[in-house]
Amino acid sequence: MEDIYDWLKTGRVHLIDGYCPPLYPKIDFDADRMVQIIKETGGNIVRMQPIGYYAYYPTKHFPVHPDLGGRDLLQEMIDASKPEGIKVIPYIPVGHPFLPLDFEEEPYNSWAARNRAGERKRGGWHYGYFRNFPICLNSPYREAIRAIVREITANYDVDGIYFDGPNQPNPRWMFGACYCKYCRKAYYEATGKEIPNIGERCDWNDPEVRRYYEWVVEEVTSGTLRGLCDIVKQIKDIPVLFNNGLWLSPNVAMWVGNNRYELADGFLFEAAETLLQKMHNVMLGRSTGKYVW
Ligand SMILES: [Zn+2]
């Protein structure tokens, strides 16, 4: 692979997550102070979340944080970072980290992943002590996240894009398949079949179950990702980076697939439980000629 993003090889990355202070639960964000910390500790890239549990920049495609006021924290971070030579990579979660459990209004209600009875699935507690419900990639959320990626790539001087996900409910996460009306319709159009009743005990020997999850991997999650990568690359020649740790984790690789690396310019590795798994994740980047950061 041509070495066009070689600055990633010497990246010393600071993370500003949208799941914890200084962004959540209350916004207490000072971009100059962030840059000061990054400089004092030798960093040269900042990974920042423009959307976490909420949006931290003005957008009509995701609920904005109630404290945001008229601020644009992504722009504040870019303005503070660029004069100091610090590159900015937004972290855009896809199908993750869900929405507040008590959100009932539209369009967010229509984004919800649902069980066979049509009820919204209930998520668990996430890092920031945040009770949530999971989102379905086949719902109108798909267009919203595409719009978010488009506006962030086009309107901000970002140096790359980092995607976490896309995530879709599956047997190991969020209690099995999604049966929302959008999934039912999309699956019927793709296969001429109804989504199988997978239930609590997922039987991988059942060909209908295998076919359903192949569709989830190929068309829903990888299909979403392929579309998002195309949006970025059509706007700017910047690297698209993914989280590969999740794909290789022994208990989830079966449902996310592990050929998505072809879409990526590079990987962030995380979520590995053992040193050996972390090495495995790094080696995937090295052996495929991709960037590891
Ligand atoms: Zn669905």
PDB file of C-alpha atoms and ligand atoms in Angstrom:
ATOM      1  CA  MET A   1       0.000   0.000   0.000  1.00  0.00           C
ATOM      2  CA  GLU A   2       1.245   3.462  -0.813  1.00  0.00           C
ATOM      3  CA  ASP A   3       2.483   5.193   2.314  1.00  0.00           C
ATOM      4  CA  ILE A   4       0.381   8.346   2.041  1.00  0.00           C
ATOM      5  CA  TYR A   5      -0.677   8.660   5.677  1.00  0.00           C
ATOM      6  CA  ASP A   6       2.700   7.947   7.216  1.00  0.00           C
ATOM      7  CA  TRP A   7       2.069  10.439  10.056  1.00  0.00           C
ATOM      8  CA  LEU A   8      -0.199   7.792  11.554  1.00  0.00           C
ATOM      9  CA  LYS A   9       2.839   5.614  12.209  1.00  0.00           C
ATOM     10  CA  THR A  10       4.178   8.128  14.687  1.00  0.00           C
ATOM     11  CA  GLY A  11       0.816   9.005  16.183  1.00  0.00           C
ATOM     12  CA  ARG A  12       0.696   9.524  19.931  1.00  0.00           C
ATOM     13  CA  VAL A  13      -3.016   9.756  20.424  1.00  0.00           C
ATOM     14  CA  HIS A  14      -5.026  11.384  23.166  1.00  0.00           C
ATOM     15  CA  LEU A  15      -8.634  10.353  23.492  1.00  0.00           C
ATOM     16  CA  ILE A  16     -11.515  12.638  24.425  1.00  0.00           C
ATOM     17  CA  ASP A  17     -14.525  10.377  24.740  1.00  0.00           C
ATOM     18  CA  GLY A  18     -18.111  11.528  24.730  1.00  0.00           C
ATOM     19  CA  TYR A  19     -18.987   9.056  27.500  1.00  0.00           C
ATOM     20  CA  CYS A  20     -17.182  10.685  30.379  1.00  0.00           C
ATOM     21  CA  PRO A  21     -15.862  14.043  31.659  1.00  0.00           C
ATOM     22  CA  PRO A  22     -15.242  16.644  30.387  1.00  0.00           C
ATOM     23  CA  LEU A  23     -18.132  15.946  27.968  1.00  0.00           C
ATOM     24  CA  TYR A  24     -20.550  13.764  29.926  1.00  0.00           C
ATOM     25  CA  PRO A  25     -22.591  13.980  32.081  1.00  0.00           C
ATOM     26  CA  LYS A  26     -21.902  17.729  32.206  1.00  0.00           C
ATOM     27  CA  ILE A  27     -20.003  19.657  29.580  1.00  0.00           C
ATOM     28  CA  ASP A  28     -16.948  21.180  31.217  1.00  0.00           C
ATOM     29  CA  PHE A  29     -14.773  21.467  28.155  1.00  0.00           C
ATOM     30  CA  ASP A  30     -11.827  23.791  27.572  1.00  0.00           C
ATOM     31  CA  ALA A  31     -10.036  23.060  24.290  1.00  0.00           C
ATOM     32  CA  ASP A  32      -6.991  25.159  25.220  1.00  0.00           C
ATOM     33  CA  ARG A  33      -6.574  23.177  28.418  1.00  0.00           C
ATOM     34  CA  MET A  34      -6.851  19.949  26.409  1.00  0.00           C
ATOM     35  CA  VAL A  35      -4.144  21.084  24.019  1.00  0.00           C
ATOM     36  CA  GLN A  36      -1.933  22.067  26.942  1.00  0.00           C
ATOM     37  CA  ILE A  37      -2.251  18.542  28.383  1.00  0.00           C
ATOM     38  CA  ILE A  38      -1.601  16.930  24.986  1.00  0.00           C
ATOM     39  CA  LYS A  39       1.560  19.012  24.544  1.00  0.00           C
ATOM     40  CA  GLU A  40       2.811  18.384  28.075  1.00  0.00           C
ATOM     41  CA  THR A  41       2.438  14.646  27.571  1.00  0.00           C
ATOM     42  CA  GLY A  42       3.945  14.479  24.078  1.00  0.00           C
ATOM     43  CA  GLY A  43       0.813  13.829  22.041  1.00  0.00           C
ATOM     44  CA  ASN A  44       0.400  14.750  18.397  1.00  0.00           C
ATOM     45  CA  ILE A  45      -3.090  13.457  17.545  1.00  0.00           C
ATOM     46  CA  VAL A  46      -6.359  13.918  19.371  1.00  0.00           C
ATOM     47  CA  ARG A  47      -9.250  11.541  18.864  1.00  0.00           C
ATOM     48  CA  MET A  48     -12.424  13.322  19.835  1.00  0.00           C
ATOM     49  CA  GLN A  49     -16.071  12.305  19.785  1.00  0.00           C
ATOM     50  CA  PRO A  50     -18.391  14.742  18.039  1.00  0.00           C
ATOM     51  CA  ILE A  51     -21.182  12.337  18.949  1.00  0.00           C
ATOM     52  CA  GLY A  52     -21.216  10.127  22.017  1.00  0.00           C
ATOM     53  CA  TYR A  53     -24.372   9.720  24.036  1.00  0.00           C
ATOM     54  CA  TYR A  54     -25.206  13.107  22.590  1.00  0.00           C
ATOM     55  CA  ALA A  55     -23.849  15.351  19.851  1.00  0.00           C
ATOM     56  CA  TYR A  56     -21.224  17.848  20.942  1.00  0.00           C
ATOM     57  CA  TYR A  57     -21.552  19.961  17.829  1.00  0.00           C
ATOM     58  CA  PRO A  58     -24.638  21.587  16.306  1.00  0.00           C
ATOM     59  CA  THR A  59     -26.462  19.046  14.155  1.00  0.00           C
ATOM     60  CA  LYS A  60     -30.022  18.198  13.325  1.00  0.00           C
ATOM     61  CA  HIS A  61     -29.235  14.510  12.845  1.00  0.00           C
ATOM     62  CA  PHE A  62     -28.573  13.480  16.462  1.00  0.00           C
ATOM     63  CA  PRO A  63     -29.781  14.739  19.861  1.00  0.00           C
ATOM     64  CA  VAL A  64     -27.393  17.442  21.059  1.00  0.00           C
ATOM     65  CA  HIS A  65     -26.190  17.572  24.639  1.00  0.00           C
ATOM     66  CA  PRO A  66     -28.534  19.687  26.762  1.00  0.00           C
ATOM     67  CA  ASP A  67     -25.599  21.826  27.944  1.00  0.00           C
ATOM     68  CA  LEU A  68     -24.221  22.542  24.483  1.00  0.00           C
ATOM     69  CA  GLY A  69     -25.853  25.932  24.014  1.00  0.00           C
ATOM     70  CA  GLY A  70     -24.478  27.485  20.850  1.00  0.00           C
ATOM     71  CA  ARG A  71     -21.074  25.850  21.157  1.00  0.00           C
ATOM     72  CA  ASP A  72     -19.316  23.571  18.681  1.00  0.00           C
ATOM     73  CA  LEU A  73     -16.774  21.551  20.643  1.00  0.00           C
ATOM     74  CA  LEU A  74     -15.320  19.812  17.601  1.00  0.00           C
ATOM     75  CA  GLN A  75     -14.563  23.172  16.012  1.00  0.00           C
ATOM     76  CA  GLU A  76     -13.151  24.486  19.286  1.00  0.00           C
ATOM     77  CA  MET A  77     -10.820  21.495  19.443  1.00  0.00           C
ATOM     78  CA  ILE A  78      -9.716  21.941  15.828  1.00  0.00           C
ATOM     79  CA  ASP A  79      -9.087  25.668  16.350  1.00  0.00           C
ATOM     80  CA  ALA A  80      -6.964  24.976  19.416  1.00  0.00           C
ATOM     81  CA  SER A  81      -5.102  21.980  17.991  1.00  0.00           C
ATOM     82  CA  LYS A  82      -4.101  22.959  14.477  1.00  0.00           C
ATOM     83  CA  PRO A  83      -1.799  25.889  15.361  1.00  0.00           C
ATOM     84  CA  GLU A  84       0.093  23.491  17.634  1.00  0.00           C
ATOM     85  CA  GLY A  85       0.534  20.864  14.915  1.00  0.00           C
ATOM     86  CA  ILE A  86      -1.872  18.441  16.570  1.00  0.00           C
ATOM     87  CA  LYS A  87      -4.013  16.438  14.168  1.00  0.00           C
ATOM     88  CA  VAL A  88      -7.693  15.871  14.914  1.00  0.00           C
ATOM     89  CA  ILE A  89      -9.516  12.626  14.189  1.00  0.00           C
ATOM     90  CA  PRO A  90     -13.206  12.481  15.106  1.00  0.00           C
ATOM     91  CA  TYR A  91     -14.485   9.269  16.625  1.00  0.00           C
ATOM     92  CA  ILE A  92     -17.876   8.436  15.144  1.00  0.00           C
ATOM     93  CA  PRO A  93     -19.652   5.479  16.728  1.00  0.00           C
ATOM     94  CA  VAL A  94     -22.026   3.693  14.357  1.00  0.00           C
ATOM     95  CA  GLY A  95     -24.984   1.816  15.819  1.00  0.00           C
ATOM     96  CA  HIS A  96     -23.408   2.591  19.143  1.00  0.00           C
ATOM     97  CA  PRO A  97     -23.574   3.814  21.882  1.00  0.00           C
ATOM     98  CA  PHE A  98     -27.335   3.909  21.622  1.00  0.00           C
ATOM     99  CA  LEU A  99     -29.825   6.477  22.835  1.00  0.00           C
ATOM    100  CA  PRO A 100     -31.219   7.429  26.238  1.00  0.00           C
ATOM    101  CA  LEU A 101     -33.730   4.870  27.472  1.00  0.00           C
ATOM    102  CA  ASP A 102     -36.403   7.496  28.088  1.00  0.00           C
ATOM    103  CA  PHE A 103     -36.328   8.984  24.559  1.00  0.00           C
ATOM    104  CA  GLU A 104     -39.760   8.385  23.068  1.00  0.00           C
ATOM    105  CA  GLU A 105     -40.005  11.113  20.471  1.00  0.00           C
ATOM    106  CA  GLU A 106     -39.458  10.705  16.753  1.00  0.00           C
ATOM    107  CA  PRO A 107     -37.318  10.147  14.865  1.00  0.00           C
ATOM    108  CA  TYR A 108     -35.413   8.422  17.689  1.00  0.00           C
ATOM    109  CA  ASN A 109     -38.184   5.998  18.517  1.00  0.00           C
ATOM    110  CA  SER A 110     -38.112   4.776  14.913  1.00  0.00           C
ATOM    111  CA  TRP A 111     -34.361   4.056  15.240  1.00  0.00           C
ATOM    112  CA  ALA A 112     -34.883   1.447  17.957  1.00  0.00           C
ATOM    113  CA  ALA A 113     -33.964  -2.207  17.561  1.00  0.00           C
ATOM    114  CA  ARG A 114     -36.994  -4.344  18.449  1.00  0.00           C
ATOM    115  CA  ASN A 115     -37.840  -7.822  19.619  1.00  0.00           C
ATOM    116  CA  ARG A 116     -40.342 -10.151  17.941  1.00  0.00           C
ATOM    117  CA  ALA A 117     -43.190  -8.532  19.836  1.00  0.00           C
ATOM    118  CA  GLY A 118     -42.218  -5.175  18.348  1.00  0.00           C
ATOM    119  CA  GLU A 119     -41.023  -3.796  21.700  1.00  0.00           C
ATOM    120  CA  ARG A 120     -37.883  -1.726  21.909  1.00  0.00           C
ATOM    121  CA  LYS A 121     -34.913  -3.713  23.076  1.00  0.00           C
ATOM    122  CA  ARG A 122     -33.470  -2.461  26.321  1.00  0.00           C
ATOM    123  CA  GLY A 123     -29.774  -1.885  26.505  1.00  0.00           C
ATOM    124  CA  GLY A 124     -27.660  -2.188  29.592  1.00  0.00           C
ATOM    125  CA  TRP A 125     -25.540   0.337  31.391  1.00  0.00           C
ATOM    126  CA  HIS A 126     -22.743   1.858  29.348  1.00  0.00           C
ATOM    127  CA  TYR A 127     -19.477   3.400  30.600  1.00  0.00           C
ATOM    128  CA  GLY A 128     -20.850   6.765  31.504  1.00  0.00           C
ATOM    129  CA  TYR A 129     -23.544   5.295  33.747  1.00  0.00           C
ATOM    130  CA  PHE A 130     -25.973   5.738  30.930  1.00  0.00           C
ATOM    131  CA  ARG A 131     -29.126   3.655  30.482  1.00  0.00           C
ATOM    132  CA  ASN A 132     -29.886   3.199  26.836  1.00  0.00           C
ATOM    133  CA  PHE A 133     -31.758   1.444  24.086  1.00  0.00           C
ATOM    134  CA  PRO A 134     -29.985  -0.037  21.049  1.00  0.00           C
ATOM    135  CA  ILE A 135     -30.340   1.287  17.526  1.00  0.00           C
ATOM    136  CA  CYS A 136     -31.028  -0.644  14.303  1.00  0.00           C
ATOM    137  CA  LEU A 137     -28.882   0.064  11.247  1.00  0.00           C
ATOM    138  CA  ASN A 138     -31.800  -0.707   8.912  1.00  0.00           C
ATOM    139  CA  SER A 139     -33.950   1.997  10.458  1.00  0.00           C
ATOM    140  CA  PRO A 140     -33.920   5.682   9.419  1.00  0.00           C
ATOM    141  CA  TYR A 141     -30.855   5.936  11.684  1.00  0.00           C
ATOM    142  CA  ARG A 142     -28.830   4.749   8.675  1.00  0.00           C
ATOM    143  CA  GLU A 143     -29.548   7.960   6.794  1.00  0.00           C
ATOM    144  CA  ALA A 144     -28.887  10.025   9.921  1.00  0.00           C
ATOM    145  CA  ILE A 145     -25.435   8.546  10.483  1.00  0.00           C
ATOM    146  CA  ARG A 146     -24.622   8.988   6.804  1.00  0.00           C
ATOM    147  CA  ALA A 147     -25.584  12.650   7.091  1.00  0.00           C
ATOM    148  CA  ILE A 148     -23.455  13.030  10.226  1.00  0.00           C
ATOM    149  CA  VAL A 149     -20.415  11.541   8.507  1.00  0.00           C
ATOM    150  CA  ARG A 150     -21.018  13.740   5.482  1.00  0.00           C
ATOM    151  CA  GLU A 151     -21.297  16.976   7.453  1.00  0.00           C
ATOM    152  CA  ILE A 152     -18.323  16.268   9.711  1.00  0.00           C
ATOM    153  CA  THR A 153     -16.079  15.301   6.802  1.00  0.00           C
ATOM    154  CA  ALA A 154     -17.179  18.205   4.635  1.00  0.00           C
ATOM    155  CA  ASN A 155     -17.473  21.000   7.199  1.00  0.00           C
ATOM    156  CA  TYR A 156     -14.505  20.407   9.504  1.00  0.00           C
ATOM    157  CA  ASP A 157     -10.751  20.386   8.951  1.00  0.00           C
ATOM    158  CA  VAL A 158     -10.306  16.822  10.198  1.00  0.00           C
ATOM    159  CA  ASP A 159      -7.282  14.670   9.415  1.00  0.00           C
ATOM    160  CA  GLY A 160      -9.018  11.297   9.359  1.00  0.00           C
ATOM    161  CA  ILE A 161     -12.194   9.567  10.484  1.00  0.00           C
ATOM    162  CA  TYR A 162     -12.388   6.814  13.064  1.00  0.00           C
ATOM    163  CA  PHE A 163     -15.444   4.540  13.088  1.00  0.00           C
ATOM    164  CA  ASP A 164     -16.399   2.275  15.950  1.00  0.00           C
ATOM    165  CA  GLY A 165     -18.824  -0.344  14.685  1.00  0.00           C
ATOM    166  CA  PRO A 166     -21.103  -0.583  12.826  1.00  0.00           C
ATOM    167  CA  ASN A 167     -22.962  -2.584  15.437  1.00  0.00           C
ATOM    168  CA  GLN A 168     -26.215  -4.427  14.950  1.00  0.00           C
ATOM    169  CA  PRO A 169     -27.967  -6.595  17.557  1.00  0.00           C
ATOM    170  CA  ASN A 170     -26.749 -10.185  17.403  1.00  0.00           C
ATOM    171  CA  PRO A 171     -26.622 -13.287  19.605  1.00  0.00           C
ATOM    172  CA  ARG A 172     -23.740 -11.963  21.705  1.00  0.00           C
ATOM    173  CA  TRP A 173     -24.931  -8.421  22.079  1.00  0.00           C
ATOM    174  CA  MET A 174     -28.335  -6.871  22.615  1.00  0.00           C
ATOM    175  CA  PHE A 175     -30.202 -10.146  22.839  1.00  0.00           C
ATOM    176  CA  GLY A 176     -30.262 -11.529  19.345  1.00  0.00           C
ATOM    177  CA  ALA A 177     -31.819 -10.428  16.095  1.00  0.00           C
ATOM    178  CA  CYS A 178     -33.679  -7.203  15.434  1.00  0.00           C
ATOM    179  CA  TYR A 179     -37.259  -7.676  14.244  1.00  0.00           C
ATOM    180  CA  CYS A 180     -38.155  -4.066  13.523  1.00  0.00           C
ATOM    181  CA  LYS A 181     -40.294  -3.365  10.483  1.00  0.00           C
ATOM    182  CA  TYR A 182     -37.281  -2.082   8.550  1.00  0.00           C
ATOM    183  CA  CYS A 183     -35.341  -5.303   9.157  1.00  0.00           C
ATOM    184  CA  ARG A 184     -38.314  -7.470   8.254  1.00  0.00           C
ATOM    185  CA  LYS A 185     -38.819  -5.618   5.001  1.00  0.00           C
ATOM    186  CA  ALA A 186     -35.132  -5.509   4.059  1.00  0.00           C
ATOM    187  CA  TYR A 187     -34.633  -9.196   4.827  1.00  0.00           C
ATOM    188  CA  TYR A 188     -37.695 -10.195   2.849  1.00  0.00           C
ATOM    189  CA  GLU A 189     -36.538  -8.145  -0.120  1.00  0.00           C
ATOM    190  CA  ALA A 190     -33.066  -9.687   0.047  1.00  0.00           C
ATOM    191  CA  THR A 191     -34.059 -13.310   0.565  1.00  0.00           C
ATOM    192  CA  GLY A 192     -37.807 -13.724   0.093  1.00  0.00           C
ATOM    193  CA  LYS A 193     -37.933 -15.046   3.676  1.00  0.00           C
ATOM    194  CA  GLU A 194     -39.080 -13.949   7.093  1.00  0.00           C
ATOM    195  CA  ILE A 195     -36.433 -13.421   9.771  1.00  0.00           C
ATOM    196  CA  PRO A 196     -36.146 -16.757  11.605  1.00  0.00           C
ATOM    197  CA  ASN A 197     -37.276 -17.058  15.198  1.00  0.00           C
ATOM    198  CA  ILE A 198     -33.824 -17.264  16.714  1.00  0.00           C
ATOM    199  CA  GLY A 199     -34.769 -17.087  20.361  1.00  0.00           C
ATOM    200  CA  GLU A 200     -32.541 -17.192  23.397  1.00  0.00           C
ATOM    201  CA  ARG A 201     -30.552 -20.205  22.285  1.00  0.00           C
ATOM    202  CA  CYS A 202     -29.089 -19.431  18.903  1.00  0.00           C
ATOM    203  CA  ASP A 203     -28.642 -22.690  16.956  1.00  0.00           C
ATOM    204  CA  TRP A 204     -25.763 -22.170  14.539  1.00  0.00           C
ATOM    205  CA  ASN A 205     -26.522 -25.522  12.888  1.00  0.00           C
ATOM    206  CA  ASP A 206     -29.809 -24.106  11.653  1.00  0.00           C
ATOM    207  CA  PRO A 207     -29.237 -22.997   8.029  1.00  0.00           C
ATOM    208  CA  GLU A 208     -31.859 -20.262   8.379  1.00  0.00           C
ATOM    209  CA  VAL A 209     -30.004 -18.773  11.325  1.00  0.00           C
ATOM    210  CA  ARG A 210     -26.717 -18.893   9.453  1.00  0.00           C
ATOM    211  CA  ARG A 211     -28.264 -17.288   6.421  1.00  0.00           C
ATOM    212  CA  TYR A 212     -29.770 -14.530   8.509  1.00  0.00           C
ATOM    213  CA  TYR A 213     -26.497 -13.637  10.193  1.00  0.00           C
ATOM    214  CA  GLU A 214     -24.596 -13.794   6.909  1.00  0.00           C
ATOM    215  CA  TRP A 215     -27.016 -11.161   5.693  1.00  0.00           C
ATOM    216  CA  VAL A 216     -26.465  -9.089   8.836  1.00  0.00           C
ATOM    217  CA  VAL A 217     -22.700  -9.211   8.352  1.00  0.00           C
ATOM    218  CA  GLU A 218     -22.558  -8.709   4.601  1.00  0.00           C
ATOM    219  CA  GLU A 219     -25.444  -6.374   3.909  1.00  0.00           C
ATOM    220  CA  VAL A 220     -26.210  -4.604   7.150  1.00  0.00           C
ATOM    221  CA  THR A 221     -22.979  -3.991   9.050  1.00  0.00           C
ATOM    222  CA  SER A 222     -20.388  -4.211   6.269  1.00  0.00           C
ATOM    223  CA  GLY A 223     -22.822  -2.587   3.853  1.00  0.00           C
ATOM    224  CA  THR A 224     -23.259   0.358   6.206  1.00  0.00           C
ATOM    225  CA  LEU A 225     -19.528   0.691   6.637  1.00  0.00           C
ATOM    226  CA  ARG A 226     -18.862   0.512   2.918  1.00  0.00           C
ATOM    227  CA  GLY A 227     -21.320   3.343   2.360  1.00  0.00           C
ATOM    228  CA  LEU A 228     -19.737   5.508   5.077  1.00  0.00           C
ATOM    229  CA  CYS A 229     -16.225   4.964   3.708  1.00  0.00           C
ATOM    230  CA  ASP A 230     -17.421   6.013   0.267  1.00  0.00           C
ATOM    231  CA  ILE A 231     -18.895   9.211   1.696  1.00  0.00           C
ATOM    232  CA  VAL A 232     -15.604  10.165   3.362  1.00  0.00           C
ATOM    233  CA  LYS A 233     -13.435   9.332   0.356  1.00  0.00           C
ATOM    234  CA  GLN A 234     -15.670  11.200  -2.060  1.00  0.00           C
ATOM    235  CA  ILE A 235     -15.237  14.354   0.003  1.00  0.00           C
ATOM    236  CA  LYS A 236     -11.607  14.188   1.130  1.00  0.00           C
ATOM    237  CA  ASP A 237      -8.509  12.077   0.823  1.00  0.00           C
ATOM    238  CA  ILE A 238      -8.123  11.342   4.506  1.00  0.00           C
ATOM    239  CA  PRO A 239      -7.578   7.986   6.199  1.00  0.00           C
ATOM    240  CA  VAL A 240     -10.543   5.965   7.399  1.00  0.00           C
ATOM    241  CA  LEU A 241      -9.706   4.014  10.522  1.00  0.00           C
ATOM    242  CA  PHE A 242     -11.637   1.273  12.270  1.00  0.00           C
ATOM    243  CA  ASN A 243     -11.645  -0.643  15.463  1.00  0.00           C
ATOM    244  CA  ASN A 244     -10.357  -4.094  14.636  1.00  0.00           C
ATOM    245  CA  GLY A 245     -10.217  -5.488  18.141  1.00  0.00           C
ATOM    246  CA  LEU A 246     -13.901  -6.141  18.156  1.00  0.00           C
ATOM    247  CA  TRP A 247     -13.848  -8.061  14.907  1.00  0.00           C
ATOM    248  CA  LEU A 248     -11.228 -10.471  16.087  1.00  0.00           C
ATOM    249  CA  SER A 249     -12.575 -11.108  19.538  1.00  0.00           C
ATOM    250  CA  PRO A 250     -13.308 -14.843  19.596  1.00  0.00           C
ATOM    251  CA  ASN A 251     -16.893 -14.422  20.706  1.00  0.00           C
ATOM    252  CA  VAL A 252     -17.950 -11.782  18.208  1.00  0.00           C
ATOM    253  CA  ALA A 253     -15.864 -12.411  15.074  1.00  0.00           C
ATOM    254  CA  MET A 254     -18.493 -14.799  13.784  1.00  0.00           C
ATOM    255  CA  TRP A 255     -21.090 -12.094  13.508  1.00  0.00           C
ATOM    256  CA  VAL A 256     -19.084  -9.078  12.451  1.00  0.00           C
ATOM    257  CA  GLY A 257     -16.991 -11.013   9.957  1.00  0.00           C
ATOM    258  CA  ASN A 258     -13.293 -10.351   9.614  1.00  0.00           C
ATOM    259  CA  ASN A 259     -12.892  -9.312   6.006  1.00  0.00           C
ATOM    260  CA  ARG A 260     -13.807  -5.705   6.642  1.00  0.00           C
ATOM    261  CA  TYR A 261     -10.128  -4.844   6.861  1.00  0.00           C
ATOM    262  CA  GLU A 262     -10.228  -4.414   3.088  1.00  0.00           C
ATOM    263  CA  LEU A 263     -12.229  -1.213   3.585  1.00  0.00           C
ATOM    264  CA  ALA A 264      -9.858   0.349   6.105  1.00  0.00           C
ATOM    265  CA  ASP A 265      -6.751   2.457   5.755  1.00  0.00           C
ATOM    266  CA  GLY A 266      -5.836   1.496   9.277  1.00  0.00           C
ATOM    267  CA  PHE A 267      -6.899   0.136  12.618  1.00  0.00           C
ATOM    268  CA  LEU A 268      -7.181   1.165  16.157  1.00  0.00           C
ATOM    269  CA  PHE A 269      -6.959  -1.920  18.301  1.00  0.00           C
ATOM    270  CA  GLU A 270      -8.837  -2.144  21.558  1.00  0.00           C
ATOM    271  CA  ALA A 271     -11.146  -4.330  23.571  1.00  0.00           C
ATOM    272  CA  ALA A 272      -8.744  -7.269  23.545  1.00  0.00           C
ATOM    273  CA  GLU A 273      -8.729  -9.097  26.845  1.00  0.00           C
ATOM    274  CA  THR A 274      -5.277 -10.638  26.808  1.00  0.00           C
ATOM    275  CA  LEU A 275      -1.829  -9.547  25.680  1.00  0.00           C
ATOM    276  CA  LEU A 276      -1.911 -12.271  23.044  1.00  0.00           C
ATOM    277  CA  GLN A 277      -5.164 -10.946  21.603  1.00  0.00           C
ATOM    278  CA  LYS A 278      -3.753  -7.414  21.529  1.00  0.00           C
ATOM    279  CA  MET A 279      -0.725  -8.693  19.601  1.00  0.00           C
ATOM    280  CA  HIS A 280      -3.023 -10.546  17.249  1.00  0.00           C
ATOM    281  CA  ASN A 281      -4.922  -7.331  16.556  1.00  0.00           C
ATOM    282  CA  VAL A 282      -1.734  -5.371  15.896  1.00  0.00           C
ATOM    283  CA  MET A 283      -0.471  -8.117  13.618  1.00  0.00           C
ATOM    284  CA  LEU A 284      -3.631  -7.935  11.538  1.00  0.00           C
ATOM    285  CA  GLY A 285      -2.725  -4.349  10.771  1.00  0.00           C
ATOM    286  CA  ARG A 286       0.887  -5.139  10.050  1.00  0.00           C
ATOM    287  CA  SER A 287       0.259  -8.238   7.965  1.00  0.00           C
ATOM    288  CA  THR A 288      -2.296  -6.494   5.766  1.00  0.00           C
ATOM    289  CA  GLY A 289      -0.107  -3.440   5.216  1.00  0.00           C
ATOM    290  CA  LYS A 290      -2.520  -1.133   7.021  1.00  0.00           C
ATOM    291  CA  TYR A 291      -1.779   1.552   9.559  1.00  0.00           C
ATOM    292  CA  VAL A 292      -2.012   0.713  13.226  1.00  0.00           C
ATOM    293  CA  TRP A 293      -2.615   3.534  15.658  1.00  0.00           C
TER     294      TRP A 293
HETATM  295 ZN    ZN B   1     -34.093  -3.600  12.784  1.00  0.00          ZN
END
